Each structure stands twice: as structure tokens, then as C-alpha cells.
PDB file of C-alpha atoms in Angstrom:
ATOM      1  CA  MET A 285     121.363  24.137  84.794  1.00  0.00           C
ATOM      2  CA  GLU A 286     124.503  22.051  83.677  1.00  0.00           C
ATOM      3  CA  SER A 287     124.376  18.576  82.509  1.00  0.00           C
ATOM      4  CA  ARG A 288     127.588  17.442  83.273  1.00  0.00           C
ATOM      5  CA  LYS A 289     128.806  16.463  86.638  1.00  0.00           C
ATOM      6  CA  LYS A 290     132.544  17.047  87.333  1.00  0.00           C
ATOM      7  CA  GLU A 291     134.376  14.680  89.702  1.00  0.00           C
ATOM      8  CA  VAL A 292     136.065  16.615  92.777  1.00  0.00           C
ATOM      9  CA  ARG A 293     139.108  14.888  94.668  1.00  0.00           C
ATOM     10  CA  THR A 294     139.363  16.477  97.973  1.00  0.00           C
ATOM     11  CA  ALA A 295     142.169  16.605 100.610  1.00  0.00           C
ATOM     12  CA  THR A 296     141.655  16.860 104.112  1.00  0.00           C
ATOM     13  CA  VAL A 297     141.934  20.068 105.711  1.00  0.00           C
ATOM     14  CA  MET A 298     142.928  21.379 109.227  1.00  0.00           C
ATOM     15  CA  THR A 299     139.926  21.532 111.861  1.00  0.00           C
ATOM     16  CA  PRO A 300     140.621  23.186 115.275  1.00  0.00           C
ATOM     17  CA  GLU A 301     139.668  19.690 116.562  1.00  0.00           C
ATOM     18  CA  PRO A 302     142.708  17.304 116.788  1.00  0.00           C
ATOM     19  CA  ALA A 303     142.206  14.308 114.246  1.00  0.00           C
ATOM     20  CA  LEU A 304     143.687  11.651 117.011  1.00  0.00           C
ATOM     21  CA  ARG A 305     140.717  12.333 118.806  1.00  0.00           C
ATOM     22  CA  ARG A 306     138.344  10.548 116.079  1.00  0.00           C
ATOM     23  CA  PRO A 307     140.987   7.823 114.720  1.00  0.00           C
ATOM     24  CA  MET A 308     138.008   5.844 112.748  1.00  0.00           C
ATOM     25  CA  ILE A 309     137.401   8.974 110.630  1.00  0.00           C
ATOM     26  CA  LEU A 310     141.373   9.572 110.514  1.00  0.00           C
ATOM     27  CA  THR A 311     141.879   5.979 109.131  1.00  0.00           C
ATOM     28  CA  ARG A 312     138.584   6.560 106.796  1.00  0.00           C
ATOM     29  CA  ASN A 313     140.209   9.726 105.378  1.00  0.00           C
ATOM     30  CA  MET A 314     143.317   8.379 105.171  1.00  0.00           C
ATOM     31  CA  LEU A 315     142.683   5.394 102.958  1.00  0.00           C
ATOM     32  CA  ARG A 316     140.022   7.637 101.161  1.00  0.00           C
ATOM     33  CA  ASP A 317     142.943   9.884 100.095  1.00  0.00           C
ATOM     34  CA  LEU A 318     145.103   7.075  99.005  1.00  0.00           C
ATOM     35  CA  ALA A 319     142.734   5.764  96.903  1.00  0.00           C
ATOM     36  CA  ASN A 320     141.953   9.337  95.032  1.00  0.00           C
ATOM     37  CA  SER A 321     145.654   9.500  94.850  1.00  0.00           C
ATOM     38  CA  ARG A 322     146.847   7.078  92.823  1.00  0.00           C
ATOM     39  CA  GLU A 323     146.256   8.848  89.461  1.00  0.00           C
ATOM     40  CA  LEU A 324     147.682  11.667  90.458  1.00  0.00           C
ATOM     41  CA  GLY A 325     150.489  10.214  91.636  1.00  0.00           C
ATOM     42  CA  LEU A 326     150.774   8.191  88.342  1.00  0.00           C
ATOM     43  CA  ARG A 327     150.992  11.785  86.457  1.00  0.00           C
ATOM     44  CA  LEU A 328     153.556  13.106  89.102  1.00  0.00           C
ATOM     45  CA  PHE A 329     155.493  10.271  88.439  1.00  0.00           C
ATOM     46  CA  TYR A 330     155.724  10.522  84.363  1.00  0.00           C
ATOM     47  CA  ARG A 331     156.173  14.409  84.509  1.00  0.00           C
ATOM     48  CA  ASP A 332     159.115  14.155  86.722  1.00  0.00           C
ATOM     49  CA  LEU A 333     160.898  10.849  84.601  1.00  0.00           C
ATOM     50  CA  LYS A 334     160.395  13.030  81.318  1.00  0.00           C
ATOM     51  CA  GLY A 335     161.967  16.287  83.075  1.00  0.00           C
ATOM     52  CA  LEU A 336     164.822  14.751  84.817  1.00  0.00           C
ATOM     53  CA  TYR A 337     166.933  13.621  82.167  1.00  0.00           C
ATOM     54  CA  ARG A 338     165.497  16.184  79.478  1.00  0.00           C
ATOM     55  CA  ASN A 339     168.974  18.380  79.701  1.00  0.00           C
ATOM     56  CA  SER A 340     170.817  15.290  80.005  1.00  0.00           C
ATOM     57  CA  ILE A 341     173.277  14.209  77.307  1.00  0.00           C
ATOM     58  CA  LEU A 342     173.457  10.555  78.797  1.00  0.00           C
ATOM     59  CA  GLY A 343     169.698  10.754  79.458  1.00  0.00           C
ATOM     60  CA  TYR A 344     168.305   7.076  80.884  1.00  0.00           C
ATOM     61  CA  LEU A 345     171.880   5.860  81.480  1.00  0.00           C
ATOM     62  CA  TRP A 346     171.793   7.441  84.881  1.00  0.00           C
ATOM     63  CA  ILE A 347     169.987   4.938  86.254  1.00  0.00           C
ATOM     64  CA  PHE A 348     172.307   2.560  85.661  1.00  0.00           C
ATOM     65  CA  LEU A 349     175.268   4.522  86.179  1.00  0.00           C
ATOM     66  CA  PRO A 350     175.377   4.868  90.202  1.00  0.00           C
ATOM     67  CA  PRO A 351     174.883   1.074  91.021  1.00  0.00           C
ATOM     68  CA  LEU A 352     177.747   0.370  88.461  1.00  0.00           C
ATOM     69  CA  ALA A 353     180.236   2.898  89.413  1.00  0.00           C
ATOM     70  CA  THR A 354     179.761   1.885  92.850  1.00  0.00           C
ATOM     71  CA  THR A 355     180.523  -2.172  91.930  1.00  0.00           C
ATOM     72  CA  LEU A 356     183.209  -1.455  89.638  1.00  0.00           C
ATOM     73  CA  ALA A 357     185.156   0.544  92.576  1.00  0.00           C
ATOM     74  CA  PHE A 358     184.436  -2.165  94.948  1.00  0.00           C
ATOM     75  CA  ILE A 359     185.728  -4.664  92.257  1.00  0.00           C
ATOM     76  CA  TYR A 360     188.774  -3.121  91.407  1.00  0.00           C
ATOM     77  CA  LEU A 361     189.536  -2.783  95.312  1.00  0.00           C
ATOM     78  CA  ASN A 362     188.979  -6.248  95.748  1.00  0.00           C
ATOM     79  CA  LYS A 363     191.354  -7.228  92.930  1.00  0.00           C
ATOM     80  CA  GLN A 364     194.034  -4.848  93.894  1.00  0.00           C
ATOM     81  CA  GLN A 365     193.180  -6.832  97.907  1.00  0.00           C
ATOM     82  CA  VAL A 366     192.940  -3.547  99.370  1.00  0.00           C
ATOM     83  CA  ILE A 367     189.564  -5.195 100.703  1.00  0.00           C
ATOM     84  CA  ARG A 368     189.831  -9.223 100.930  1.00  0.00           C
ATOM     85  CA  VAL A 369     186.430 -10.752 100.775  1.00  0.00           C
ATOM     86  CA  GLU A 370     186.601 -14.690 101.064  1.00  0.00           C
ATOM     87  CA  GLU A 371     183.938 -17.777 101.182  1.00  0.00           C
ATOM     88  CA  LEU A 372     181.259 -16.117  99.308  1.00  0.00           C
ATOM     89  CA  PRO A 373     178.227 -18.548  97.291  1.00  0.00           C
ATOM     90  CA  ILE A 374     178.608 -17.125  94.243  1.00  0.00           C
ATOM     91  CA  SER A 375     181.765 -14.941  92.111  1.00  0.00           C
ATOM     92  CA  TYR A 376     182.501 -11.562  94.184  1.00  0.00           C
ATOM     93  CA  PRO A 377     181.718  -9.375  90.693  1.00  0.00           C
ATOM     94  CA  ALA A 378     178.062 -10.867  90.485  1.00  0.00           C
ATOM     95  CA  TYR A 379     177.801 -10.631  94.822  1.00  0.00           C
ATOM     96  CA  ALA A 380     178.869  -7.064  94.709  1.00  0.00           C
ATOM     97  CA  MET A 381     176.991  -5.937  91.390  1.00  0.00           C
ATOM     98  CA  LEU A 382     173.457  -7.686  93.098  1.00  0.00           C
ATOM     99  CA  GLY A 383     174.093  -6.372  96.735  1.00  0.00           C
ATOM    100  CA  THR A 384     174.600  -2.630  94.963  1.00  0.00           C
ATOM    101  CA  LEU A 385     171.675  -2.962  93.101  1.00  0.00           C
ATOM    102  CA  LEU A 386     169.535  -4.136  96.245  1.00  0.00           C
ATOM    103  CA  TRP A 387     170.846  -1.156  98.380  1.00  0.00           C
ATOM    104  CA  GLN A 388     170.491   1.416  95.634  1.00  0.00           C
ATOM    105  CA  ASN A 389     166.554   0.296  95.608  1.00  0.00           C
ATOM    106  CA  PHE A 390     166.366   1.011  99.425  1.00  0.00           C
ATOM    107  CA  ALA A 391     168.483   4.081  99.134  1.00  0.00           C
ATOM    108  CA  ASP A 392     166.150   5.020  96.263  1.00  0.00           C
ATOM    109  CA  ALA A 393     163.001   4.249  98.749  1.00  0.00           C
ATOM    110  CA  LEU A 394     164.505   6.544 101.603  1.00  0.00           C
ATOM    111  CA  GLN A 395     165.004   9.734  99.688  1.00  0.00           C
ATOM    112  CA  ALA A 396     162.147   9.343  97.533  1.00  0.00           C
ATOM    113  CA  PRO A 397     159.846  11.195  99.621  1.00  0.00           C
ATOM    114  CA  LEU A 398     162.304  13.809 100.745  1.00  0.00           C
ATOM    115  CA  ARG A 399     162.609  14.377  96.966  1.00  0.00           C
ATOM    116  CA  MET A 400     158.978  14.504  95.762  1.00  0.00           C
ATOM    117  CA  VAL A 401     157.952  16.965  98.820  1.00  0.00           C
ATOM    118  CA  GLY A 402     160.995  19.024  98.042  1.00  0.00           C
ATOM    119  CA  GLN A 403     160.443  19.572  94.611  1.00  0.00           C
ATOM    120  CA  ASN A 404     156.462  20.192  94.832  1.00  0.00           C
ATOM    121  CA  ARG A 405     156.364  22.811  97.612  1.00  0.00           C
ATOM    122  CA  ALA A 406     154.897  25.381  95.792  1.00  0.00           C
ATOM    123  CA  MET A 407     152.365  23.006  94.678  1.00  0.00           C
ATOM    124  CA  LEU A 408     151.719  22.252  98.530  1.00  0.00           C
ATOM    125  CA  ILE A 409     151.373  25.973  99.319  1.00  0.00           C
ATOM    126  CA  ARG A 410     148.854  26.799  96.471  1.00  0.00           C
ATOM    127  CA  VAL A 411     146.930  23.819  95.927  1.00  0.00           C
ATOM    128  CA  ASN A 412     144.567  21.559  97.839  1.00  0.00           C
ATOM    129  CA  PHE A 413     145.155  18.341  96.903  1.00  0.00           C
ATOM    130  CA  PRO A 414     145.860  14.643  98.926  1.00  0.00           C
ATOM    131  CA  ARG A 415     149.764  14.555  99.939  1.00  0.00           C
ATOM    132  CA  GLU A 416     149.818  11.030  99.722  1.00  0.00           C
ATOM    133  CA  ALA A 417     150.077  11.768  96.040  1.00  0.00           C
ATOM    134  CA  LEU A 418     153.742  12.823  96.412  1.00  0.00           C
ATOM    135  CA  ILE A 419     154.638   9.797  98.223  1.00  0.00           C
ATOM    136  CA  LEU A 420     153.200   7.500  95.603  1.00  0.00           C
ATOM    137  CA  SER A 421     154.899   8.979  92.769  1.00  0.00           C
ATOM    138  CA  GLY A 422     157.835   8.581  94.611  1.00  0.00           C
ATOM    139  CA  ILE A 423     157.461   4.997  94.967  1.00  0.00           C
ATOM    140  CA  TYR A 424     156.507   4.535  91.452  1.00  0.00           C
ATOM    141  CA  SER A 425     159.989   5.963  90.643  1.00  0.00           C
ATOM    142  CA  VAL A 426     161.681   3.709  92.585  1.00  0.00           C
ATOM    143  CA  VAL A 427     160.008   0.644  91.323  1.00  0.00           C
ATOM    144  CA  PHE A 428     160.676   1.807  87.986  1.00  0.00           C
ATOM    145  CA  ASN A 429     164.197   2.465  88.734  1.00  0.00           C
ATOM    146  CA  PHE A 430     164.648  -1.224  89.900  1.00  0.00           C
ATOM    147  CA  SER A 431     163.008  -2.830  87.200  1.00  0.00           C
ATOM    148  CA  ALA A 432     165.058  -1.198  84.663  1.00  0.00           C
ATOM    149  CA  ARG A 433     168.102  -2.139  86.384  1.00  0.00           C
ATOM    150  CA  LEU A 434     167.039  -5.505  86.551  1.00  0.00           C
ATOM    151  CA  ILE A 435     168.442  -5.734  82.635  1.00  0.00           C
ATOM    152  CA  LEU A 436     171.952  -5.417  84.655  1.00  0.00           C
ATOM    153  CA  VAL A 437     171.253  -8.988  86.293  1.00  0.00           C
ATOM    154  CA  ILE A 438     170.579 -10.978  83.523  1.00  0.00           C
ATOM    155  CA  PRO A 439     174.031 -11.082  81.812  1.00  0.00           C
ATOM    156  CA  VAL A 440     175.236 -11.823  85.620  1.00  0.00           C
ATOM    157  CA  ILE A 441     173.576 -14.432  86.147  1.00  0.00           C
ATOM    158  CA  ILE A 442     174.319 -15.765  82.693  1.00  0.00           C
ATOM    159  CA  TYR A 443     178.106 -14.845  82.603  1.00  0.00           C
ATOM    160  CA  TYR A 444     179.079 -16.615  86.168  1.00  0.00           C
ATOM    161  CA  GLN A 445     176.472 -19.303  86.015  1.00  0.00           C
ATOM    162  CA  ILE A 446     174.699 -18.394  89.263  1.00  0.00           C
ATOM    163  CA  PRO A 447     172.356 -21.400  89.447  1.00  0.00           C
ATOM    164  CA  ILE A 448     168.456 -20.180  89.762  1.00  0.00           C
ATOM    165  CA  GLY A 449     166.191 -22.243  91.767  1.00  0.00           C
ATOM    166  CA  THR A 450     162.202 -21.966  93.463  1.00  0.00           C
ATOM    167  CA  SER A 451     163.394 -19.422  95.695  1.00  0.00           C
ATOM    168  CA  LEU A 452     163.326 -16.663  93.033  1.00  0.00           C
ATOM    169  CA  LEU A 453     159.625 -16.440  93.185  1.00  0.00           C
ATOM    170  CA  CYS A 454     160.634 -15.076  96.647  1.00  0.00           C
ATOM    171  CA  PHE A 455     163.081 -12.320  95.679  1.00  0.00           C
ATOM    172  CA  PRO A 456     160.158  -9.837  94.955  1.00  0.00           C
ATOM    173  CA  LEU A 457     158.679 -10.379  98.503  1.00  0.00           C
ATOM    174  CA  GLY A 458     162.923  -9.226  99.594  1.00  0.00           C
ATOM    175  CA  VAL A 459     162.698  -6.247  96.999  1.00  0.00           C
ATOM    176  CA  LEU A 460     158.980  -5.179  98.177  1.00  0.00           C
ATOM    177  CA  ALA A 461     160.500  -5.061 101.761  1.00  0.00           C
ATOM    178  CA  LEU A 462     163.301  -2.685 101.265  1.00  0.00           C
ATOM    179  CA  VAL A 463     161.293  -0.317  99.389  1.00  0.00           C
ATOM    180  CA  VAL A 464     158.591  -0.541 102.063  1.00  0.00           C
ATOM    181  CA  PHE A 465     161.548  -0.079 104.744  1.00  0.00           C
ATOM    182  CA  GLY A 466     162.968   2.864 102.997  1.00  0.00           C
ATOM    183  CA  THR A 467     159.622   4.894 102.150  1.00  0.00           C
ATOM    184  CA  ALA A 468     159.034   4.405 106.138  1.00  0.00           C
ATOM    185  CA  LEU A 469     162.000   6.079 106.876  1.00  0.00           C
ATOM    186  CA  GLY A 470     161.862   8.642 104.507  1.00  0.00           C
ATOM    187  CA  VAL A 471     158.105   9.868 105.302  1.00  0.00           C
ATOM    188  CA  LEU A 472     159.537   9.983 109.259  1.00  0.00           C
ATOM    189  CA  LEU A 473     161.753  12.244 107.791  1.00  0.00           C
ATOM    190  CA  THR A 474     159.996  14.521 105.211  1.00  0.00           C
ATOM    191  CA  PRO A 475     158.167  16.663 107.944  1.00  0.00           C
ATOM    192  CA  LEU A 476     161.546  18.117 108.962  1.00  0.00           C
ATOM    193  CA  GLY A 477     163.239  17.479 105.780  1.00  0.00           C
ATOM    194  CA  ILE A 478     160.765  20.495 104.251  1.00  0.00           C
ATOM    195  CA  LEU A 479     161.703  22.686 107.122  1.00  0.00           C
ATOM    196  CA  TYR A 480     165.101  22.236 107.024  1.00  0.00           C
ATOM    197  CA  LYS A 481     167.475  21.271 103.870  1.00  0.00           C
ATOM    198  CA  ASP A 482     170.255  19.824 106.290  1.00  0.00           C
ATOM    199  CA  VAL A 483     167.812  16.867 106.747  1.00  0.00           C
ATOM    200  CA  GLU A 484     168.186  15.754 102.998  1.00  0.00           C
ATOM    201  CA  MET A 485     171.830  16.811 102.743  1.00  0.00           C
ATOM    202  CA  GLY A 486     172.534  14.566 105.958  1.00  0.00           C
ATOM    203  CA  THR A 487     170.239  11.888 104.956  1.00  0.00           C
ATOM    204  CA  THR A 488     172.696  11.528 101.470  1.00  0.00           C
ATOM    205  CA  MET A 489     175.804  11.658 104.033  1.00  0.00           C
ATOM    206  CA  ALA A 490     174.082   8.897 106.454  1.00  0.00           C
ATOM    207  CA  LEU A 491     173.430   6.825 103.592  1.00  0.00           C
ATOM    208  CA  GLY A 492     177.286   6.476 102.501  1.00  0.00           C
ATOM    209  CA  PHE A 493     178.538   5.464 105.743  1.00  0.00           C
ATOM    210  CA  TRP A 494     175.219   3.092 106.371  1.00  0.00           C
ATOM    211  CA  MET A 495     176.285   1.142 103.303  1.00  0.00           C
ATOM    212  CA  LEU A 496     179.608   0.418 104.680  1.00  0.00           C
ATOM    213  CA  LEU A 497     178.028  -0.990 107.618  1.00  0.00           C
ATOM    214  CA  THR A 498     176.072  -3.536 105.737  1.00  0.00           C
ATOM    215  CA  PRO A 499     177.136  -6.514 104.007  1.00  0.00           C
ATOM    216  CA  VAL A 500     176.282  -5.089 100.653  1.00  0.00           C
ATOM    217  CA  VAL A 501     179.481  -5.840  98.752  1.00  0.00           C
ATOM    218  CA  TYR A 502     180.795  -8.127 101.642  1.00  0.00           C
ATOM    219  CA  ALA A 503     179.556 -11.628 103.655  1.00  0.00           C
ATOM    220  CA  PRO A 504     178.210 -10.890 106.916  1.00  0.00           C
ATOM    221  CA  MET A 505     181.131 -11.062 109.856  1.00  0.00           C
ATOM    222  CA  SER A 506     180.124 -13.743 112.148  1.00  0.00           C
ATOM    223  CA  ASN A 507     182.533 -11.911 115.175  1.00  0.00           C
ATOM    224  CA  GLY A 508     183.951  -8.987 115.983  1.00  0.00           C
ATOM    225  CA  LEU A 509     182.405  -5.359 116.112  1.00  0.00           C
ATOM    226  CA  GLY A 510     181.134  -6.042 112.469  1.00  0.00           C
ATOM    227  CA  ALA A 511     179.332  -8.771 113.515  1.00  0.00           C
ATOM    228  CA  VAL A 512     177.530  -6.468 116.340  1.00  0.00           C
ATOM    229  CA  ILE A 513     176.833  -3.997 113.997  1.00  0.00           C
ATOM    230  CA  SER A 514     175.315  -6.123 111.720  1.00  0.00           C
ATOM    231  CA  LYS A 515     172.901  -7.929 114.136  1.00  0.00           C
ATOM    232  CA  PHE A 516     171.944  -4.372 114.745  1.00  0.00           C
ATOM    233  CA  ASN A 517     171.403  -3.181 110.973  1.00  0.00           C
ATOM    234  CA  PRO A 518     167.742  -3.421 110.304  1.00  0.00           C
ATOM    235  CA  VAL A 519     168.922  -3.771 106.392  1.00  0.00           C
ATOM    236  CA  THR A 520     170.815  -6.475 106.800  1.00  0.00           C
ATOM    237  CA  PRO A 521     168.573  -9.495 106.518  1.00  0.00           C
ATOM    238  CA  LEU A 522     166.455  -7.626 104.216  1.00  0.00           C
ATOM    239  CA  LEU A 523     169.342  -7.487 102.299  1.00  0.00           C
ATOM    240  CA  GLN A 524     170.694 -10.774 102.695  1.00  0.00           C
ATOM    241  CA  THR A 525     167.695 -12.527 102.560  1.00  0.00           C
ATOM    242  CA  SER A 526     166.949 -10.995  99.332  1.00  0.00           C
ATOM    243  CA  ARG A 527     170.182 -11.728  97.671  1.00  0.00           C
ATOM    244  CA  ASP A 528     170.026 -15.203  98.779  1.00  0.00           C
ATOM    245  CA  TRP A 529     166.446 -15.907  97.435  1.00  0.00           C
ATOM    246  CA  LEU A 530     167.872 -14.059  93.999  1.00  0.00           C
ATOM    247  CA  VAL A 531     171.555 -16.572  93.922  1.00  0.00           C
ATOM    248  CA  GLY A 532     169.333 -19.763  95.132  1.00  0.00           C
ATOM    249  CA  GLN A 533     170.965 -20.074  98.436  1.00  0.00           C
ATOM    250  CA  PRO A 534     169.412 -20.743 101.548  1.00  0.00           C
ATOM    251  CA  PRO A 535     168.510 -17.740 103.580  1.00  0.00           C
ATOM    252  CA  SER A 536     170.694 -17.185 106.552  1.00  0.00           C
ATOM    253  CA  GLN A 537     168.768 -14.595 108.309  1.00  0.00           C
ATOM    254  CA  LEU A 538     165.192 -15.437 107.316  1.00  0.00           C
ATOM    255  CA  PRO A 539     163.762 -15.116 111.176  1.00  0.00           C
ATOM    256  CA  GLU A 540     164.876 -11.458 111.499  1.00  0.00           C
ATOM    257  CA  PHE A 541     163.603 -10.743 107.832  1.00  0.00           C
ATOM    258  CA  TYR A 542     160.128 -11.699 109.164  1.00  0.00           C
ATOM    259  CA  TRP A 543     159.936  -9.678 111.916  1.00  0.00           C
ATOM    260  CA  ILE A 544     162.166  -6.607 110.976  1.00  0.00           C
ATOM    261  CA  SER A 545     159.548  -6.666 107.762  1.00  0.00           C
ATOM    262  CA  GLY A 546     156.894  -6.886 110.105  1.00  0.00           C
ATOM    263  CA  LEU A 547     158.084  -3.622 112.427  1.00  0.00           C
ATOM    264  CA  THR A 548     158.286  -1.719 108.938  1.00  0.00           C
ATOM    265  CA  VAL A 549     154.733  -1.791 108.700  1.00  0.00           C
ATOM    266  CA  GLY A 550     154.382  -0.385 112.128  1.00  0.00           C
ATOM    267  CA  VAL A 551     156.671   2.378 111.038  1.00  0.00           C
ATOM    268  CA  LEU A 552     154.939   3.023 107.954  1.00  0.00           C
ATOM    269  CA  VAL A 553     151.805   3.463 109.266  1.00  0.00           C
ATOM    270  CA  PHE A 554     153.386   5.686 111.869  1.00  0.00           C
ATOM    271  CA  GLY A 555     155.274   7.690 109.675  1.00  0.00           C
ATOM    272  CA  TRP A 556     152.103   8.290 107.619  1.00  0.00           C
ATOM    273  CA  ILE A 557     149.798   9.856 110.514  1.00  0.00           C
ATOM    274  CA  LEU A 558     153.057  11.978 111.375  1.00  0.00           C
ATOM    275  CA  TYR A 559     153.206  13.168 107.620  1.00  0.00           C
ATOM    276  CA  ARG A 560     149.400  13.766 107.112  1.00  0.00           C
ATOM    277  CA  LEU A 561     149.163  15.320 110.641  1.00  0.00           C
ATOM    278  CA  SER A 562     152.043  17.726 110.691  1.00  0.00           C
ATOM    279  CA  LEU A 563     152.371  18.678 106.978  1.00  0.00           C
ATOM    280  CA  PRO A 564     149.438  21.274 107.166  1.00  0.00           C
ATOM    281  CA  HIS A 565     151.485  23.072 110.024  1.00  0.00           C
ATOM    282  CA  VAL A 566     154.983  22.755 107.808  1.00  0.00           C
ATOM    283  CA  ILE A 567     153.165  23.980 104.917  1.00  0.00           C
ATOM    284  CA  ALA A 568     151.376  26.811 107.005  1.00  0.00           C
ATOM    285  CA  ARG A 569     154.841  27.592 108.349  1.00  0.00           C
ATOM    286  CA  ILE A 570     156.894  27.789 104.925  1.00  0.00           C
ATOM    287  CA  GLY A 571     154.004  30.042 103.083  1.00  0.00           C
ATOM    288  CA  ASN A 572     153.995  32.631 105.452  1.00  0.00           C
TER     289      ASN A 572
END
């Protein structure tokens, strides 16, 4: 008889009975698999981080290049008066840089579930493991990239003499809200994105257009069509409040920030349930 005991981590498999008929069991299984996914998600994150830049000359510099390139493009357009931005609480280059970093954080969080599940399609078909590990791995990647990009914030704050107040303590809450909102949308899109590559490509295109409709590199508009779009844009209060907290400005959209953050939790839970219930059927389809 073997004296050693092997720890077996299980993932829920499909059963003939719909899981929604027993919500307590479903909730217990979801929380169990989430707990069992932490270590695997971390290992997947390390594996992808090492492999992502392995054949790249610039390596980890690619973490910084996308937001830097976007910021420099808008700074140039502003200097050439192609776009005119007035009445900002801080210098425009600093305003654009901080806004771009926060937007990139949201965009990364939205795309991470689709990217992680797409990269691990073969493993999904062949190996039975908690599927939440893929979502956690994507979140780890988003947090790592944003933490690295914060290096860019320090010289911006020093050079442009941005006042830092106690509101800086609330800044991580704003970053978390952007990550959770992006992840919730990404999880909702993932089951369909596994079946159709159009979803991932369409998401990339939509994010570029969405950024232009969000006050990332310009101040929120107070009237006209832009003001209406900004009012119904759920990213606007999350990004604007986060930036206000970082630069020591009183948040202008704090109530909207709180109710959108609360709604985001509901969307995330709904997306998680949809992801969990639909994924076995999607895997069975792509495996045939």
C-alpha cells in the first residue's frame, strides 16, 4: 500500500441535470474551483510571461511601448493644434499619459480572458482542470503590466509638479474597478470568442473606437453629443475618478463611480456563471 497520498484537484464536469437547479451546489463548486485555481493560474502566468517576449528584441519594453506611443501621438496632435484641449487641472502631457495608462489597464483586462482561453484551447480539450485558472492568469498578467507601467508615472509627477494628496490612497480602488469591469466584459465574451475568432478581432477594433469616445486624452465634455455619450459611457467615471484621485483633484463623478462599480460586480458574477456553464459545451463542440 502506498504511504504517500496524492492531492487531486478536480474541476466540475458536465452532468445531465442543469446546474442552475441547485444554486447552492453551483456556488459551492464555483468557489471551490476558484480557490483551487490560484496556484495553477500563477503558473500559467509565469509560463506565458517567459514565453511572450522570448523571441523579441525589445523584450519587456513592449509592456511600456503601446501606452507611450499613444500618448506621444496625442501630445503631438495637441501641439500642432489638430486637437485642442483646454481647462485641464494639470499639464496636458501628464493628463494624456495618466489617462492612457488607465485606459490600457482596462483594455488589457477586457482582452485577457479571450487571449488566455484562446492560447490554451488544446489544454481545455485534453485536460480537466478548473477553468477559472485561465481567468486568474489573465488578471495576474494585467496587474503585473500595470504595476510595471507605474514606473512611468513617477517621472511625470515629478517633472510636471503634480500635487499628491491623501486621495492617492483611493487610487488603487479606481484601478481595481477598471480591472474588474474589463474582466467582467471579457468573461462575458469568452464563450463566443472561443468559437469565433471574429469576437477577438472585433473587440480590438471596438476598443480603439471606444477610447476616442472616452475622456482619456481630453477633458469630459459639458454639452453637446460628446457630453451625452460621456454620460452613458461606463468607463468614463471609473477612469476619470481614478485619475482625479491620483493627481489630488476632487472627483467630479464619484456617485457614478460607485454605482457602476456595484453594477460591475453583478456583471462579473453573471459572466462567471455563463462562462462556467457554457464552456463544457463549447469545448465539446471545438473538440469534435
